[in-house]
PDB file of C-alpha atoms in Angstrom:
ATOM      1  CA  MET A   1       0.186   0.042   0.226  1.00 48.00           C
ATOM      2  CA  GLY A   2       2.998   2.379  -0.957  1.00 51.00           C
ATOM      3  CA  GLY A   3       3.519   2.265   2.960  1.00 54.00           C
ATOM      4  CA  CYS A   4       0.729   4.028   4.450  1.00 52.00           C
ATOM      5  CA  ILE A   5      -0.616   3.185   7.676  1.00 50.00           C
ATOM      6  CA  PHE A   6      -4.638   2.233   7.813  1.00 47.00           C
ATOM      7  CA  VAL A   7      -6.750   1.735  10.544  1.00 47.00           C
ATOM      8  CA  SER A   8     -10.079   0.812  11.498  1.00 49.00           C
ATOM      9  CA  ILE A   9     -12.793   2.936  12.241  1.00 49.00           C
ATOM     10  CA  ARG A  10     -15.888   1.240  13.354  1.00 53.00           C
ATOM     11  CA  ASN A  11     -19.036   3.488  12.809  1.00 52.00           C
ATOM     12  CA  GLY A  12     -22.187   0.770  14.094  1.00 53.00           C
ATOM     13  CA  ASP A  13     -21.862  -2.284  11.807  1.00 55.00           C
ATOM     14  CA  ARG A  14     -19.473  -0.507   8.976  1.00 54.00           C
ATOM     15  CA  LYS A  15     -16.007  -0.371   8.724  1.00 52.00           C
ATOM     16  CA  ILE A  16     -14.510   2.371   7.267  1.00 53.00           C
ATOM     17  CA  ILE A  17     -10.796   2.191   6.716  1.00 53.00           C
ATOM     18  CA  ARG A  18      -8.570   6.161   6.644  1.00 52.00           C
ATOM     19  CA  PRO A  19      -5.105   6.429   6.466  1.00 54.00           C
ATOM     20  CA  LEU A  20      -3.594   7.242   9.860  1.00 49.00           C
ATOM     21  CA  THR A  21      -1.937  10.474   8.610  1.00 51.00           C
ATOM     22  CA  ARG A  22      -5.285  11.904   8.071  1.00 49.00           C
ATOM     23  CA  VAL A  23      -6.489  10.964  11.504  1.00 45.00           C
ATOM     24  CA  LYS A  24      -3.537  12.788  13.068  1.00 48.00           C
ATOM     25  CA  GLY A  25      -3.480  16.131  10.687  1.00 47.00           C
ATOM     26  CA  LYS A  26      -6.944  16.513  11.677  1.00 48.00           C
ATOM     27  CA  ARG A  27      -6.380  16.053  15.164  1.00 46.00           C
ATOM     28  CA  LEU A  28      -3.495  18.545  14.851  1.00 45.00           C
ATOM     29  CA  PHE A  29      -5.639  21.037  12.853  1.00 43.00           C
ATOM     30  CA  ASN A  30      -8.255  21.345  15.546  1.00 46.00           C
ATOM     31  CA  GLU A  31      -5.806  22.382  18.142  1.00 54.00           C
ATOM     32  CA  ALA A  32      -6.576  25.771  19.175  1.00 57.00           C
ATOM     33  CA  GLY A  33      -4.447  28.859  20.166  1.00 62.00           C
ATOM     34  CA  PHE A  34      -0.788  30.003  19.890  1.00 67.00           C
ATOM     35  CA  SER A  35       2.627  29.463  20.661  1.00 82.00           C
ATOM     36  CA  LEU A  36       4.201  31.927  22.817  1.00 81.00           C
ATOM     37  CA  LEU A  37       6.573  32.288  19.778  1.00 80.00           C
ATOM     38  CA  GLU A  38       4.016  33.041  17.299  1.00 79.00           C
ATOM     39  CA  PHE A  39       2.507  35.466  19.442  1.00 77.00           C
ATOM     40  CA  ALA A  40       5.961  37.330  20.373  1.00 80.00           C
ATOM     41  CA  LEU A  41       6.253  37.656  16.974  1.00 83.00           C
ATOM     42  CA  VAL A  42       2.713  39.137  16.226  1.00 82.00           C
ATOM     43  CA  LEU A  43       3.047  41.542  18.905  1.00 83.00           C
ATOM     44  CA  MET A  44       6.549  42.935  17.564  1.00 85.00           C
ATOM     45  CA  ILE A  45       5.183  43.321  14.469  1.00 86.00           C
ATOM     46  CA  THR A  46       2.042  45.114  15.590  1.00 84.00           C
ATOM     47  CA  SER A  47       4.362  47.157  17.353  1.00 81.00           C
ATOM     48  CA  VAL A  48       6.298  47.906  14.373  1.00 81.00           C
ATOM     49  CA  LEU A  49       2.978  49.052  12.077  1.00 82.00           C
ATOM     50  CA  ALA A  50       2.010  51.419  15.376  1.00 80.00           C
ATOM     51  CA  VAL A  51       4.788  53.157  15.107  1.00 78.00           C
ATOM     52  CA  VAL A  52       5.035  54.216  11.170  1.00 77.00           C
ATOM     53  CA  LEU A  53       1.704  55.111  11.720  1.00 77.00           C
ATOM     54  CA  ILE A  54       1.936  56.989  14.417  1.00 76.00           C
ATOM     55  CA  SER A  55       5.298  58.997  12.565  1.00 71.00           C
ATOM     56  CA  LYS A  56       3.204  59.088   9.392  1.00 70.00           C
ATOM     57  CA  ILE A  57       0.320  60.833  11.038  1.00 73.00           C
ATOM     58  CA  ASN A  58       2.625  63.564  13.402  1.00 69.00           C
ATOM     59  CA  HIS A  59       4.387  64.197  10.136  1.00 73.00           C
ATOM     60  CA  LEU A  60       0.917  64.823   8.269  1.00 76.00           C
ATOM     61  CA  GLN A  61       0.139  67.600  11.317  1.00 82.00           C
ATOM     62  CA  ASP A  62       3.503  69.199  11.455  1.00 82.00           C
ATOM     63  CA  ASP A  63       2.849  69.877   7.772  1.00 86.00           C
ATOM     64  CA  ALA A  64      -0.532  71.228   8.296  1.00 89.00           C
ATOM     65  CA  TYR A  65       0.801  73.018  10.891  1.00 91.00           C
ATOM     66  CA  GLU A  66       3.557  74.485   8.403  1.00 91.00           C
ATOM     67  CA  THR A  67       0.716  74.990   5.358  1.00 92.00           C
ATOM     68  CA  SER A  68      -1.209  77.084   7.943  1.00 93.00           C
ATOM     69  CA  VAL A  69       1.050  79.389   9.112  1.00 95.00           C
ATOM     70  CA  GLU A  70       2.209  80.049   5.773  1.00 95.00           C
ATOM     71  CA  LEU A  71      -0.965  80.687   4.887  1.00 95.00           C
ATOM     72  CA  THR A  72      -1.636  83.560   7.231  1.00 96.00           C
ATOM     73  CA  ALA A  73       2.104  84.974   6.893  1.00 97.00           C
ATOM     74  CA  ASN A  74       1.236  85.398   2.803  1.00 96.00           C
ATOM     75  CA  SER A  75      -2.094  87.105   3.973  1.00 96.00           C
ATOM     76  CA  LEU A  76      -0.669  89.367   5.956  1.00 97.00           C
ATOM     77  CA  GLN A  77       1.936  89.953   3.784  1.00 97.00           C
ATOM     78  CA  ALA A  78      -0.681  90.331   0.896  1.00 96.00           C
ATOM     79  CA  VAL A  79      -2.513  93.239   2.685  1.00 96.00           C
ATOM     80  CA  VAL A  80       1.075  95.298   4.077  1.00 97.00           C
ATOM     81  CA  ARG A  81       2.169  95.939   0.178  1.00 97.00           C
ATOM     82  CA  LEU A  82      -1.593  96.778  -0.413  1.00 96.00           C
ATOM     83  CA  THR A  83      -1.678  99.390   2.231  1.00 96.00           C
ATOM     84  CA  HIS A  84       1.624 100.685   0.936  1.00 95.00           C
ATOM     85  CA  SER A  85       0.910 101.150  -2.301  1.00 94.00           C
ATOM     86  CA  VAL A  86      -2.251 103.367  -1.245  1.00 94.00           C
ATOM     87  CA  TRP A  87      -0.172 105.172   1.124  1.00 93.00           C
ATOM     88  CA  GLN A  88       2.739 105.599  -2.121  1.00 92.00           C
ATOM     89  CA  SER A  89      -0.523 106.781  -4.576  1.00 91.00           C
ATOM     90  CA  LYS A  90      -1.751 109.412  -1.827  1.00 87.00           C
ATOM     91  CA  GLY A  91       1.831 111.186  -2.333  1.00 85.00           C
ATOM     92  CA  SER A  92       4.271 109.649   0.589  1.00 77.00           C
ATOM     93  CA  SER A  93       5.388 112.049   3.238  1.00 78.00           C
ATOM     94  CA  ASN A  94       8.149 111.549   5.932  1.00 82.00           C
ATOM     95  CA  LYS A  95       5.999 111.194   8.662  1.00 86.00           C
ATOM     96  CA  SER A  96       3.365 109.075  10.931  1.00 88.00           C
ATOM     97  CA  GLU A  97       0.041 109.236   9.653  1.00 90.00           C
ATOM     98  CA  LEU A  98      -3.576 107.740   9.247  1.00 92.00           C
ATOM     99  CA  LEU A  99      -4.427 106.343   5.836  1.00 92.00           C
ATOM    100  CA  GLN A 100      -7.167 107.437   4.332  1.00 87.00           C
ATOM    101  CA  GLY A 101      -9.112 106.203   1.810  1.00 85.00           C
ATOM    102  CA  PHE A 102      -8.169 102.231   2.870  1.00 88.00           C
ATOM    103  CA  GLY A 103     -10.737 100.526   5.220  1.00 84.00           C
ATOM    104  CA  SER A 104     -12.039 102.523   8.057  1.00 86.00           C
ATOM    105  CA  GLY A 105      -9.088 104.709   7.356  1.00 89.00           C
ATOM    106  CA  ASN A 106      -7.652 103.346  10.984  1.00 92.00           C
ATOM    107  CA  ILE A 107      -4.587 102.401   9.796  1.00 95.00           C
ATOM    108  CA  LEU A 108      -1.093 104.257  11.272  1.00 94.00           C
ATOM    109  CA  MET A 109       1.401 103.614   8.520  1.00 94.00           C
ATOM    110  CA  GLY A 110       5.050 104.855   9.573  1.00 93.00           C
ATOM    111  CA  LYS A 111       7.326 107.649   7.805  1.00 91.00           C
ATOM    112  CA  HIS A 112       8.333 104.431   5.599  1.00 92.00           C
ATOM    113  CA  GLY A 113       4.903 103.907   4.703  1.00 94.00           C
ATOM    114  CA  TRP A 114       4.744 100.371   6.112  1.00 96.00           C
ATOM    115  CA  PRO A 115       1.035 100.140   8.956  1.00 96.00           C
ATOM    116  CA  ILE A 116       2.883 100.425  12.505  1.00 96.00           C
ATOM    117  CA  ASP A 117      -0.717 100.329  14.659  1.00 95.00           C
ATOM    118  CA  VAL A 118      -4.305  99.964  13.755  1.00 93.00           C
ATOM    119  CA  PHE A 119      -6.563 101.996  15.718  1.00 89.00           C
ATOM    120  CA  ASP A 120     -10.143 102.432  17.312  1.00 79.00           C
ATOM    121  CA  MET A 121     -11.443 105.102  15.810  1.00 71.00           C
ATOM    122  CA  ASN A 122     -14.372 105.677  18.535  1.00 69.00           C
ATOM    123  CA  GLN A 123     -12.372 105.375  21.223  1.00 60.00           C
ATOM    124  CA  GLN A 124      -8.785 106.445  20.443  1.00 50.00           C
ATOM    125  CA  GLY A 125      -9.084 108.615  17.251  1.00 49.00           C
ATOM    126  CA  SER A 126      -7.333 111.952  16.495  1.00 49.00           C
ATOM    127  CA  SER A 127      -6.630 112.284  20.508  1.00 44.00           C
ATOM    128  CA  LYS A 128      -4.054 109.681  20.292  1.00 51.00           C
ATOM    129  CA  MET A 129      -2.443 111.134  17.788  1.00 51.00           C
ATOM    130  CA  SER A 130      -1.624 114.271  18.896  1.00 41.00           C
ATOM    131  CA  GLU A 131      -0.522 112.943  22.396  1.00 50.00           C
ATOM    132  CA  GLY A 132       1.913 110.590  20.560  1.00 56.00           C
ATOM    133  CA  PHE A 133       1.783 106.980  21.097  1.00 66.00           C
ATOM    134  CA  ALA A 134       4.478 103.898  22.113  1.00 82.00           C
ATOM    135  CA  LEU A 135       4.751 100.673  20.446  1.00 90.00           C
ATOM    136  CA  SER A 136       3.824  97.677  22.709  1.00 92.00           C
ATOM    137  CA  ASN A 137       2.736  94.204  22.516  1.00 93.00           C
ATOM    138  CA  SER A 138      -0.858  95.274  22.317  1.00 93.00           C
ATOM    139  CA  THR A 139      -0.286  97.329  19.110  1.00 95.00           C
ATOM    140  CA  CYS A 140       1.241  93.896  17.250  1.00 96.00           C
ATOM    141  CA  ILE A 141      -2.574  92.974  18.290  1.00 95.00           C
ATOM    142  CA  ARG A 142      -3.951  95.689  16.886  1.00 95.00           C
ATOM    143  CA  LEU A 143      -2.397  95.359  13.647  1.00 96.00           C
ATOM    144  CA  TRP A 144      -3.313  91.715  13.293  1.00 96.00           C
ATOM    145  CA  ASN A 145      -6.484  91.972  13.828  1.00 95.00           C
ATOM    146  CA  GLY A 146      -6.684  95.557  11.795  1.00 94.00           C
ATOM    147  CA  LEU A 147      -4.727  94.055   8.690  1.00 96.00           C
ATOM    148  CA  LEU A 148      -6.612  90.414   8.381  1.00 95.00           C
ATOM    149  CA  LYS A 149      -9.770  91.145  10.208  1.00 91.00           C
ATOM    150  CA  ASP A 150     -11.952  88.853   9.929  1.00 87.00           C
ATOM    151  CA  SER A 151      -9.824  86.055   8.363  1.00 86.00           C
ATOM    152  CA  ALA A 152      -7.206  86.377  11.412  1.00 91.00           C
ATOM    153  CA  PRO A 153      -6.728  83.668  14.096  1.00 93.00           C
ATOM    154  CA  LYS A 154      -6.889  84.434  17.473  1.00 93.00           C
ATOM    155  CA  VAL A 155      -3.583  86.292  18.997  1.00 93.00           C
ATOM    156  CA  GLY A 156      -2.993  86.795  22.408  1.00 90.00           C
ATOM    157  CA  LEU A 157      -0.321  88.683  24.400  1.00 86.00           C
ATOM    158  CA  LYS A 158       2.982  86.678  25.272  1.00 74.00           C
ATOM    159  CA  THR A 159       4.248  87.238  28.806  1.00 65.00           C
ATOM    160  CA  GLU A 160       7.528  86.396  30.550  1.00 54.00           C
ATOM    161  CA  SER A 161       6.028  83.370  32.728  1.00 53.00           C
ATOM    162  CA  ASP A 162       3.913  82.205  29.372  1.00 53.00           C
ATOM    163  CA  ASP A 163       1.233  83.350  32.914  1.00 57.00           C
ATOM    164  CA  MET A 164      -2.006  84.059  30.155  1.00 56.00           C
ATOM    165  CA  ALA A 165      -4.781  86.105  30.664  1.00 58.00           C
ATOM    166  CA  GLU A 166      -7.998  83.230  30.497  1.00 58.00           C
ATOM    167  CA  SER A 167      -8.694  85.263  27.342  1.00 56.00           C
ATOM    168  CA  ASP A 168      -5.565  84.384  25.696  1.00 66.00           C
ATOM    169  CA  ILE A 169      -5.161  81.003  26.857  1.00 73.00           C
ATOM    170  CA  GLU A 170      -7.331  79.524  23.353  1.00 82.00           C
ATOM    171  CA  SER A 171      -5.009  81.312  21.434  1.00 91.00           C
ATOM    172  CA  ILE A 172      -3.486  80.177  18.301  1.00 93.00           C
ATOM    173  CA  TYR A 173      -0.917  82.523  18.380  1.00 95.00           C
ATOM    174  CA  LEU A 174       0.885  84.960  20.894  1.00 93.00           C
ATOM    175  CA  ALA A 175       2.160  88.276  20.079  1.00 95.00           C
ATOM    176  CA  GLN A 176       5.136  89.888  21.292  1.00 95.00           C
ATOM    177  CA  LEU A 177       7.138  92.992  20.064  1.00 96.00           C
ATOM    178  CA  GLU A 178      11.354  92.803  20.085  1.00 95.00           C
ATOM    179  CA  GLY A 179      13.282  95.395  18.158  1.00 94.00           C
ATOM    180  CA  GLY A 180      10.590  96.723  16.122  1.00 95.00           C
ATOM    181  CA  ILE A 181       9.512  93.287  14.821  1.00 97.00           C
ATOM    182  CA  CYS A 182       6.112  91.605  15.625  1.00 97.00           C
ATOM    183  CA  GLN A 183       6.089  88.379  16.518  1.00 97.00           C
ATOM    184  CA  TYR A 184       4.034  85.279  16.089  1.00 96.00           C
ATOM    185  CA  ARG A 185       4.139  82.420  17.836  1.00 95.00           C
ATOM    186  CA  TYR A 186       2.621  79.409  17.054  1.00 94.00           C
ATOM    187  CA  ARG A 187       1.023  78.195  19.837  1.00 90.00           C
ATOM    188  CA  LEU A 188      -0.388  74.525  18.544  1.00 87.00           C
ATOM    189  CA  ASN A 189       2.717  72.570  17.784  1.00 80.00           C
ATOM    190  CA  ARG A 190       6.102  73.217  20.041  1.00 72.00           C
ATOM    191  CA  ASP A 191       8.560  73.382  17.001  1.00 75.00           C
ATOM    192  CA  GLY A 192       8.831  77.368  17.147  1.00 83.00           C
ATOM    193  CA  LEU A 193       6.995  78.689  14.199  1.00 93.00           C
ATOM    194  CA  ARG A 194       6.358  82.073  13.854  1.00 95.00           C
ATOM    195  CA  ILE A 195       5.411  84.809  11.547  1.00 97.00           C
ATOM    196  CA  HIS A 196       7.312  88.572  11.801  1.00 98.00           C
ATOM    197  CA  TYR A 197       6.303  91.304  10.833  1.00 98.00           C
ATOM    198  CA  ASP A 198       9.105  94.663  10.487  1.00 98.00           C
ATOM    199  CA  LEU A 199       7.210  98.079  11.064  1.00 97.00           C
ATOM    200  CA  ALA A 200      10.245  99.858  10.042  1.00 95.00           C
ATOM    201  CA  THR A 201      10.527  97.879   6.085  1.00 96.00           C
ATOM    202  CA  GLY A 202       7.257  96.019   6.150  1.00 97.00           C
ATOM    203  CA  ARG A 203       8.352  92.486   5.692  1.00 97.00           C
ATOM    204  CA  VAL A 204       6.871  89.940   6.666  1.00 97.00           C
ATOM    205  CA  ILE A 205       8.706  86.472   7.037  1.00 96.00           C
ATOM    206  CA  THR A 206       8.324  82.288   8.160  1.00 95.00           C
ATOM    207  CA  LEU A 207      10.190  80.850  10.787  1.00 92.00           C
ATOM    208  CA  PHE A 208       9.961  76.984  10.721  1.00 85.00           C
TER     209      PHE A 208
END
């Protein structure tokens, strides 16, 4: 019989002859569970896939953050250049003055024709102009909201201790004036994403 061993399995009055290898094979096939080695291999493969997936998700999220900051910076730069063009069309002057014919006429232009503040005309108006003004962190917030208007992401004040007021906790950016440059730090990640606006030159740059 070709070396194959057969056994007899009685079923009532009938005899069924099956190869012994089939009986053993069926018994082994029905055994349940994993060996320790199989479990370790499955766990290792799952862990590697999880690490790769998490890394990919974090990378995509970082790209989304950078794109958001870049778009905001481009919008800010576009408005700054537009105000400069209007200022030039009105006849440039070597002094700080409100920009007439643009928006609500509440944008204060520096002597070189770049926005350096935005006023609430109902509260500050010409009285503040006559008294003079001092640049501060609040100046950067007014510029941000006044130039970007409805598209402006929420911005709050940056403090030395990072203890923000309750109104600033949900801010997406934190503003700080340093060396004549308004610095807007993006708070949704910790990679130092920033937008800088130079009050003297009108230049807007992004730092990644």
